[in-house]
PDB file of C-alpha atoms in Angstrom:
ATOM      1  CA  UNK A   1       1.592  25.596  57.653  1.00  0.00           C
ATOM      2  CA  UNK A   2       1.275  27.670  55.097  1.00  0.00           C
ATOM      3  CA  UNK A   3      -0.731  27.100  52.052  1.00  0.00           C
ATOM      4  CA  UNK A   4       1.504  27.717  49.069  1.00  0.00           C
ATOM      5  CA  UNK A   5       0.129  30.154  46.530  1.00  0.00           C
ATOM      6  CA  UNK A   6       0.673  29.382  42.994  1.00  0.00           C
ATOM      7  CA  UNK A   7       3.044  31.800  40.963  1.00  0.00           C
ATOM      8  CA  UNK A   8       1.231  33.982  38.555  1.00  0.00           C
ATOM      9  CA  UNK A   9       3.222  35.245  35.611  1.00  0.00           C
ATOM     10  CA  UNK A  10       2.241  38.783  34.179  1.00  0.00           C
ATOM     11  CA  UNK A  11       0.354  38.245  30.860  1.00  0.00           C
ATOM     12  CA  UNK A  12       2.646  40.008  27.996  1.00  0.00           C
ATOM     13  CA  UNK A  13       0.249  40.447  24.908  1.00  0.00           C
ATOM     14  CA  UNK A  14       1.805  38.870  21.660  1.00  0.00           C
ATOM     15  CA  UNK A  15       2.566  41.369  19.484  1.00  0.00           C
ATOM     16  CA  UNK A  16       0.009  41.426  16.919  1.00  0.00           C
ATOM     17  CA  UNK A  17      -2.602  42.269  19.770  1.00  0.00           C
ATOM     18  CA  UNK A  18      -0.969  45.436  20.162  1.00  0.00           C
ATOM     19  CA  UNK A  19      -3.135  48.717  20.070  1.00  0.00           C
ATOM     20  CA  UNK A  20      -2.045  51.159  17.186  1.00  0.00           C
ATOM     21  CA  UNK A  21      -3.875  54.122  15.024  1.00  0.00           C
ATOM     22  CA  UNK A  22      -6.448  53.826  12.928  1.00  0.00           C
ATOM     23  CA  UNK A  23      -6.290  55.535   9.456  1.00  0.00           C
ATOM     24  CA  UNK A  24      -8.926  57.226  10.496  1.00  0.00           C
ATOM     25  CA  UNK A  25      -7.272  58.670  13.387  1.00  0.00           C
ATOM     26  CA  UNK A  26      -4.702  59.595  11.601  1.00  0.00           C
ATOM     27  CA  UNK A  27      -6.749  61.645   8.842  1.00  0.00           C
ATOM     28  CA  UNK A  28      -8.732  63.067  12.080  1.00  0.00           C
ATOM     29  CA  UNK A  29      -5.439  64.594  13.120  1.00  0.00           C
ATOM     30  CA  UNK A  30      -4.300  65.977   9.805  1.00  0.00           C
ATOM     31  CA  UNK A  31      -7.266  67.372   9.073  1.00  0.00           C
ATOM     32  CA  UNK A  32      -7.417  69.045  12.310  1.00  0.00           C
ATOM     33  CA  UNK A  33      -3.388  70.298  11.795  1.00  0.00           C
ATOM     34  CA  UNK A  34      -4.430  71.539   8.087  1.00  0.00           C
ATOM     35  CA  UNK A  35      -7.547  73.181   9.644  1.00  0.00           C
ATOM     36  CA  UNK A  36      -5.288  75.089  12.308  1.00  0.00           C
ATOM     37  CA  UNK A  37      -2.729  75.933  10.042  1.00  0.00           C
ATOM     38  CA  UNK A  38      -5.687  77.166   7.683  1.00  0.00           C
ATOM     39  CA  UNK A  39      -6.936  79.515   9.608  1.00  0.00           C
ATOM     40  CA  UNK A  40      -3.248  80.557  11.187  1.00  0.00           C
ATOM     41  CA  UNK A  41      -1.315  81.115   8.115  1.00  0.00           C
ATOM     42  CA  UNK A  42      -3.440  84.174   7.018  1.00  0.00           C
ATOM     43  CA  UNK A  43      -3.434  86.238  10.006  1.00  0.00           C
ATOM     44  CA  UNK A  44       0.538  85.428  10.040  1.00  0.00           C
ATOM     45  CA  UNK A  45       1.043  86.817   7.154  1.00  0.00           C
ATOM     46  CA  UNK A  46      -0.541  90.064   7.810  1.00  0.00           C
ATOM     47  CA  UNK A  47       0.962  90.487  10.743  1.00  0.00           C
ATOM     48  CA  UNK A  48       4.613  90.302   8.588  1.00  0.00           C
ATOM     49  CA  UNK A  49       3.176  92.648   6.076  1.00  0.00           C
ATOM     50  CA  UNK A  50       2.091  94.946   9.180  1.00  0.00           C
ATOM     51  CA  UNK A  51       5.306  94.564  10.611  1.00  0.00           C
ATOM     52  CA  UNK A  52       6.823  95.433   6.933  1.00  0.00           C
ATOM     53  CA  UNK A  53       5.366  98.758   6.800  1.00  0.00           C
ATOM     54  CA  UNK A  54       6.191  99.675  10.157  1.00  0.00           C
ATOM     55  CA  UNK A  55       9.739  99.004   9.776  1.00  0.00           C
ATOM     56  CA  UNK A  56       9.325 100.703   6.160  1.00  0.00           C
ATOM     57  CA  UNK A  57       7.791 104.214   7.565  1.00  0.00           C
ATOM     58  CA  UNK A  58      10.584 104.108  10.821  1.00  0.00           C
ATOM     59  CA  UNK A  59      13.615 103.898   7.683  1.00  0.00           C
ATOM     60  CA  UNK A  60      11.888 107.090   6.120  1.00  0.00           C
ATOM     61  CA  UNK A  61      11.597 108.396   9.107  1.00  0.00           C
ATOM     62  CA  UNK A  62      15.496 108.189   9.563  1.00  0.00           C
ATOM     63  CA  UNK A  63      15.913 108.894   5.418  1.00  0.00           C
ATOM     64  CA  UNK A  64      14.037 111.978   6.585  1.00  0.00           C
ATOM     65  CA  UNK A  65      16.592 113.389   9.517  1.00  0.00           C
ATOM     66  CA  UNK A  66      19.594 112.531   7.533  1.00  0.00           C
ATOM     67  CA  UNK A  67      17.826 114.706   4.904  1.00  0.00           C
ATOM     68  CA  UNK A  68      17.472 117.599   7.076  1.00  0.00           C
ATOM     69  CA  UNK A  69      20.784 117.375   8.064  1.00  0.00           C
ATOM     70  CA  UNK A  70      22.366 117.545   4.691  1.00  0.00           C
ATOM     71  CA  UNK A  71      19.883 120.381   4.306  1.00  0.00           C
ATOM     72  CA  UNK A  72      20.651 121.723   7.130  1.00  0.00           C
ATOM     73  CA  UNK A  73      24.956 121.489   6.094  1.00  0.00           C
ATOM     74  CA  UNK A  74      24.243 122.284   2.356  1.00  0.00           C
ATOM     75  CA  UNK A  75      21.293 124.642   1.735  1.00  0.00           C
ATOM     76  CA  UNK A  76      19.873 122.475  -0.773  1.00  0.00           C
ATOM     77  CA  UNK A  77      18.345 118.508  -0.785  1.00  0.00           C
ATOM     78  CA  UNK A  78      20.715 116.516  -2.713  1.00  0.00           C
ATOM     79  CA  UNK A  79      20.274 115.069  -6.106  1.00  0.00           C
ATOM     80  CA  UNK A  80      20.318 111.201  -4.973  1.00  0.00           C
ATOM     81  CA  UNK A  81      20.138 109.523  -1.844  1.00  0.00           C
ATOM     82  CA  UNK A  82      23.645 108.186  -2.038  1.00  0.00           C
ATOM     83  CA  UNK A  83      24.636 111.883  -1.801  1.00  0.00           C
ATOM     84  CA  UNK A  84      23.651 111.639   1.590  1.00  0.00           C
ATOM     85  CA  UNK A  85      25.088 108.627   2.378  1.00  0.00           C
ATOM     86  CA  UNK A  86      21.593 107.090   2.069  1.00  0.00           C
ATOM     87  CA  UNK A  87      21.712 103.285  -0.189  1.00  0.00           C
ATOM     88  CA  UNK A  88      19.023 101.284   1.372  1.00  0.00           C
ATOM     89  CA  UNK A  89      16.601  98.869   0.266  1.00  0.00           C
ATOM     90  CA  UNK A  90      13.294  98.756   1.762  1.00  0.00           C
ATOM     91  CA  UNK A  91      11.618  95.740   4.083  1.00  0.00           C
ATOM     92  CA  UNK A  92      10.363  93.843   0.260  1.00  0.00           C
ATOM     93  CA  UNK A  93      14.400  94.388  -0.926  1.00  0.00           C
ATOM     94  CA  UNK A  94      13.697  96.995  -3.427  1.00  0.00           C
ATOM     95  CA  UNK A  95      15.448 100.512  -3.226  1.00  0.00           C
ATOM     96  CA  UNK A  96      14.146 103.655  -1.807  1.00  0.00           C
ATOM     97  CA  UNK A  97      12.669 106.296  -3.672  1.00  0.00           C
ATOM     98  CA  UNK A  98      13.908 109.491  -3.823  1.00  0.00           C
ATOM     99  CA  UNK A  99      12.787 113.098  -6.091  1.00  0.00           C
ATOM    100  CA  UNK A 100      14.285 115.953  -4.959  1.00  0.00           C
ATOM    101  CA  UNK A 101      11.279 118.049  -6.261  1.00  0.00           C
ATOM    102  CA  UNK A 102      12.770 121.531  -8.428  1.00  0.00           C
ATOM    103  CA  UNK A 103      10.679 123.456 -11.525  1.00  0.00           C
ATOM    104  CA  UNK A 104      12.059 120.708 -13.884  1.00  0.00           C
ATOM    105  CA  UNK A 105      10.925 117.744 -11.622  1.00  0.00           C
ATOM    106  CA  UNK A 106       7.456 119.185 -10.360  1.00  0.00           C
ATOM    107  CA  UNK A 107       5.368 116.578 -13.075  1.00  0.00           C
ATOM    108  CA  UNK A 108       6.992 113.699 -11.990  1.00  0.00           C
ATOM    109  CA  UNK A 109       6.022 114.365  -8.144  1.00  0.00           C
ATOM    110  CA  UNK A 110       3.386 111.877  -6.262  1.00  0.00           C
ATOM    111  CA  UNK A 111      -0.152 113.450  -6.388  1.00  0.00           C
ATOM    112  CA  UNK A 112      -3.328 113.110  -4.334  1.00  0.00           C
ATOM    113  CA  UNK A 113      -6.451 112.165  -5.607  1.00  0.00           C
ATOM    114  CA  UNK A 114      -7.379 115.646  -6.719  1.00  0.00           C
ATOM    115  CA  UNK A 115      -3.538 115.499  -8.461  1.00  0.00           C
ATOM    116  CA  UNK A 116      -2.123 117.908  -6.832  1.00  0.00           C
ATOM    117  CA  UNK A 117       1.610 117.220  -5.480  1.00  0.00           C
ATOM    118  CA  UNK A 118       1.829 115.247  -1.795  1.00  0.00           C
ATOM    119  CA  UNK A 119       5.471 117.324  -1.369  1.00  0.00           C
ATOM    120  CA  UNK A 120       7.188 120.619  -1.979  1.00  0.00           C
ATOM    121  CA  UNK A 121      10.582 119.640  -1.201  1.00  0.00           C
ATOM    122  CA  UNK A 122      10.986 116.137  -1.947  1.00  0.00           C
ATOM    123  CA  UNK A 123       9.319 112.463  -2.371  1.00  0.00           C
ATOM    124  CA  UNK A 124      10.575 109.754  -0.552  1.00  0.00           C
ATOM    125  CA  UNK A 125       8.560 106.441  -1.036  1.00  0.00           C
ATOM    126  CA  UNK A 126       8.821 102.368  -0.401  1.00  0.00           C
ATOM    127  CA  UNK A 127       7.268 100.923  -3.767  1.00  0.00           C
ATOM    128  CA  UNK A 128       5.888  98.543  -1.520  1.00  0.00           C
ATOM    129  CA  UNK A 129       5.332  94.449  -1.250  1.00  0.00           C
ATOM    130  CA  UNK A 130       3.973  94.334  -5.168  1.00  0.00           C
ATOM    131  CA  UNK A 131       7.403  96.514  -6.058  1.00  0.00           C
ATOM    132  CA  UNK A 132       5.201  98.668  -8.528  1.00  0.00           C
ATOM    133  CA  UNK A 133       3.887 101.963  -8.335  1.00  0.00           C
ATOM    134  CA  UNK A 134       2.436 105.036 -10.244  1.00  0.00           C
ATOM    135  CA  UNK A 135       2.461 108.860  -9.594  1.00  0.00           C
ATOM    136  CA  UNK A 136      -0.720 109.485  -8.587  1.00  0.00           C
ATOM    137  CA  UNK A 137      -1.978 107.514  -5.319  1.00  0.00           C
ATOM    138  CA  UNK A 138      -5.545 107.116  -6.384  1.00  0.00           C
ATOM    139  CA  UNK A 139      -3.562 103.966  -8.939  1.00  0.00           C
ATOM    140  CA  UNK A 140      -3.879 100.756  -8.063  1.00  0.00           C
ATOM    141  CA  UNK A 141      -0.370  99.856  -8.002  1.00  0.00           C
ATOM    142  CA  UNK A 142       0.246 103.296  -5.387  1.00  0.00           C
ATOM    143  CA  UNK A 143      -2.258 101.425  -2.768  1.00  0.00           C
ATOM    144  CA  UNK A 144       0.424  99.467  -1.112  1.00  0.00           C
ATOM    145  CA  UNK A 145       3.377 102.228  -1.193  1.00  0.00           C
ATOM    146  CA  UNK A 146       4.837 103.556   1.694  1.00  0.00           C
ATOM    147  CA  UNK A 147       5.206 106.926   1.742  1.00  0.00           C
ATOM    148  CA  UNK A 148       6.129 110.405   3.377  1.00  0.00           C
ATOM    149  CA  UNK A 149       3.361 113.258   2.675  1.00  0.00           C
ATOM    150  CA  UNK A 150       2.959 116.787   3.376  1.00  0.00           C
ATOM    151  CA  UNK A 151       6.860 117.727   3.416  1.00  0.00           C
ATOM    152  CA  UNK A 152       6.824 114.824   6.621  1.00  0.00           C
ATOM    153  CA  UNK A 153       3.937 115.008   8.748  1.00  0.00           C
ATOM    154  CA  UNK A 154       2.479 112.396   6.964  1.00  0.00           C
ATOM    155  CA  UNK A 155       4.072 108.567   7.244  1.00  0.00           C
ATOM    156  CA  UNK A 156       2.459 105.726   5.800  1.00  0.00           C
ATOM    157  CA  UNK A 157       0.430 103.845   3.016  1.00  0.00           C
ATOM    158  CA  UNK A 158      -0.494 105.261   0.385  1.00  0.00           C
ATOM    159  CA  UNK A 159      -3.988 103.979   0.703  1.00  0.00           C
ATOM    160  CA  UNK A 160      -4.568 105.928   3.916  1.00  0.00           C
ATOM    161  CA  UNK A 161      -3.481 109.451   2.436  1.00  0.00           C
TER     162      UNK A 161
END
């Protein structure tokens, strides 16, 4: 015979005895997510603004060619970019710059610190993420420009020239 064993029933828990977070485990976790995201979001957004001025010198780069080519077709730079075809904005949505550099047009030219022109043949610049700049590269506002140097063998910001 066997001895019957009584029937056991799983507890289920009512539901006010169920387990949930804290406040304070909730403010644990957004202050860790605002902490991350702290320390994340700056290096982000250099990275962008690297990434910016990369894709900034590799259009001047191109402006460059095309410019050789007309040069190359016409004997002579033209007056504006969109003479050659050229109407693009830069990576921060502002236009290229462009100064075909003659007698007339020699004081308007970008100039190194000792203010002496960066180009004999032409400027071709990015105004950069502030959208400002000034002739000379030693101004405040020049820092962040992107910019071709010594008639192309310089690419780059106008900081590092």
């Amino acid at each position: 015979m066997q001895i019957p064993v009584p029937f056991h029933r799983p507890r289920v828990r009512a539901p006010s005895a169920q387990r949930a977070f804290t406040l304070v485990e909730v403010l644990i976790a957004v202050v860790l997510v605002a902490t991350l995201a702290a320390v994340a979001y700056p290096s982000y957004v250099r990275h962008v603004e690297k990434a910016r001025v990369r894709s900034a010198i590799s259009d001047i780069q191109k402006i460059e060619m095309v410019m050789e080519r007309y040069f190359s077709d016409h004997y002579e730079f033209p007056p504006t970019l969109a003479h050659a075809g050229l109407a693009l904005t830069d990576p921060w949505g502002n236009p290229y710059k462009y100064l075909r550099l003659s007698a007339g047009t020699i004081g308007k030219a970008r100039k190194d610190k000792s203010l002496v022109p960066i180009n004999s043949d032409y400027d071709l610049y990015s105004m950069g993420a502030d959208g400002k700049t000034a002739a000379a590269l030693t101004a405040k506002v020049s820092q962040d420009d992107v910019i071709r140097a010594s008639n192309g063998s310089f690419h780059g910001l106008g900081s590092d020239y």
